[in-house]
């Protein structure tokens, strides 16, 4: 075997060993299915003992690393898969459809999610030599890349602090900086930098996203949205679609329908009432769009979910 082949094999073994160690940590500190917060700021663990049906959620600006099992995400017409050999990054809040595709009681799906602060990313990126930063990637605010030993080792060190909680206040910020550095110098680095760049198009589009989130139940005014983002209407539409894979109106619709589903799952209300609460003037339009997204009329879908 050549020297390069031996190096690749060694790297593969290291990555597999680190994945197993991370899975062991998650299993020890994540004993129940669902999300489990940790004492480390921004870090949560997730466990699932079975596969799932597609579930809608808003993904924040996060790093997700599945130490065991596999998950599929759909964003508009794009589909992504991540597992122990891949990591996921989202740079803005995105409404996605997620489905756990590999999990069992014997080998549960085990995942680490870490919230990333754009301000810390911007500060770190500004202090790094341009030579170590990767070239620009696609503008979409979600990406999946092959896992590297550098990223996995940094994740493992951060999660490993759960074994020594007294070290968290001092070491967690240092390990977070190491992790962000590895991400910025990796294949997803340009995606992170674009959203963290002060007053760049990505940052302006993120302001438009925040505006829609705060006003999703109101009629969408493209003029007001463009003003909030400090962009022309044509530029806003172009960059919004490139970052989120959908138009502002489609993004608002996703938020409305996800909020409607959440309300119906937690409150005893009918579909017409929910439609008005999330901003629909026509209950029939609400039902049509709800069925198109979730595959069943509102009440039937909620009954199935319960």
Coordinates of N, CA and C in Angstrom, one line a residue, residues 18 53 105 119 135 160 189 200 207 263:
X18 N -13.2 8.0 16.8 CA -13.8 9.2 17.4 C -15.3 9.2 17.4
X53 N -41.4 9.5 10.9 CA -42.0 10.1 9.7 C -41.4 11.4 9.5
X105 N -33.8 0.4 18.8 CA -33.5 0.4 20.2 C -32.0 -0.1 20.5
X119 N -21.7 36.3 15.6 CA -20.8 37.3 16.1 C -19.4 36.7 16.4
X135 N -12.3 28.9 -0.5 CA -13.0 29.8 -1.4 C -14.5 29.7 -1.2
X160 N -16.8 16.1 25.5 CA -16.1 15.4 26.5 C -16.1 16.2 27.8
X189 N -16.7 26.5 5.4 CA -16.2 27.8 5.9 C -16.8 29.0 5.2
X200 N -23.1 42.3 4.8 CA -23.0 41.7 3.5 C -24.4 41.2 3.1
X207 N -31.6 39.5 8.0 CA -32.5 40.4 8.6 C -33.9 40.3 8.0
X263 N -49.9 24.6 17.2 CA -51.0 25.0 17.9 C -52.0 23.9 18.1

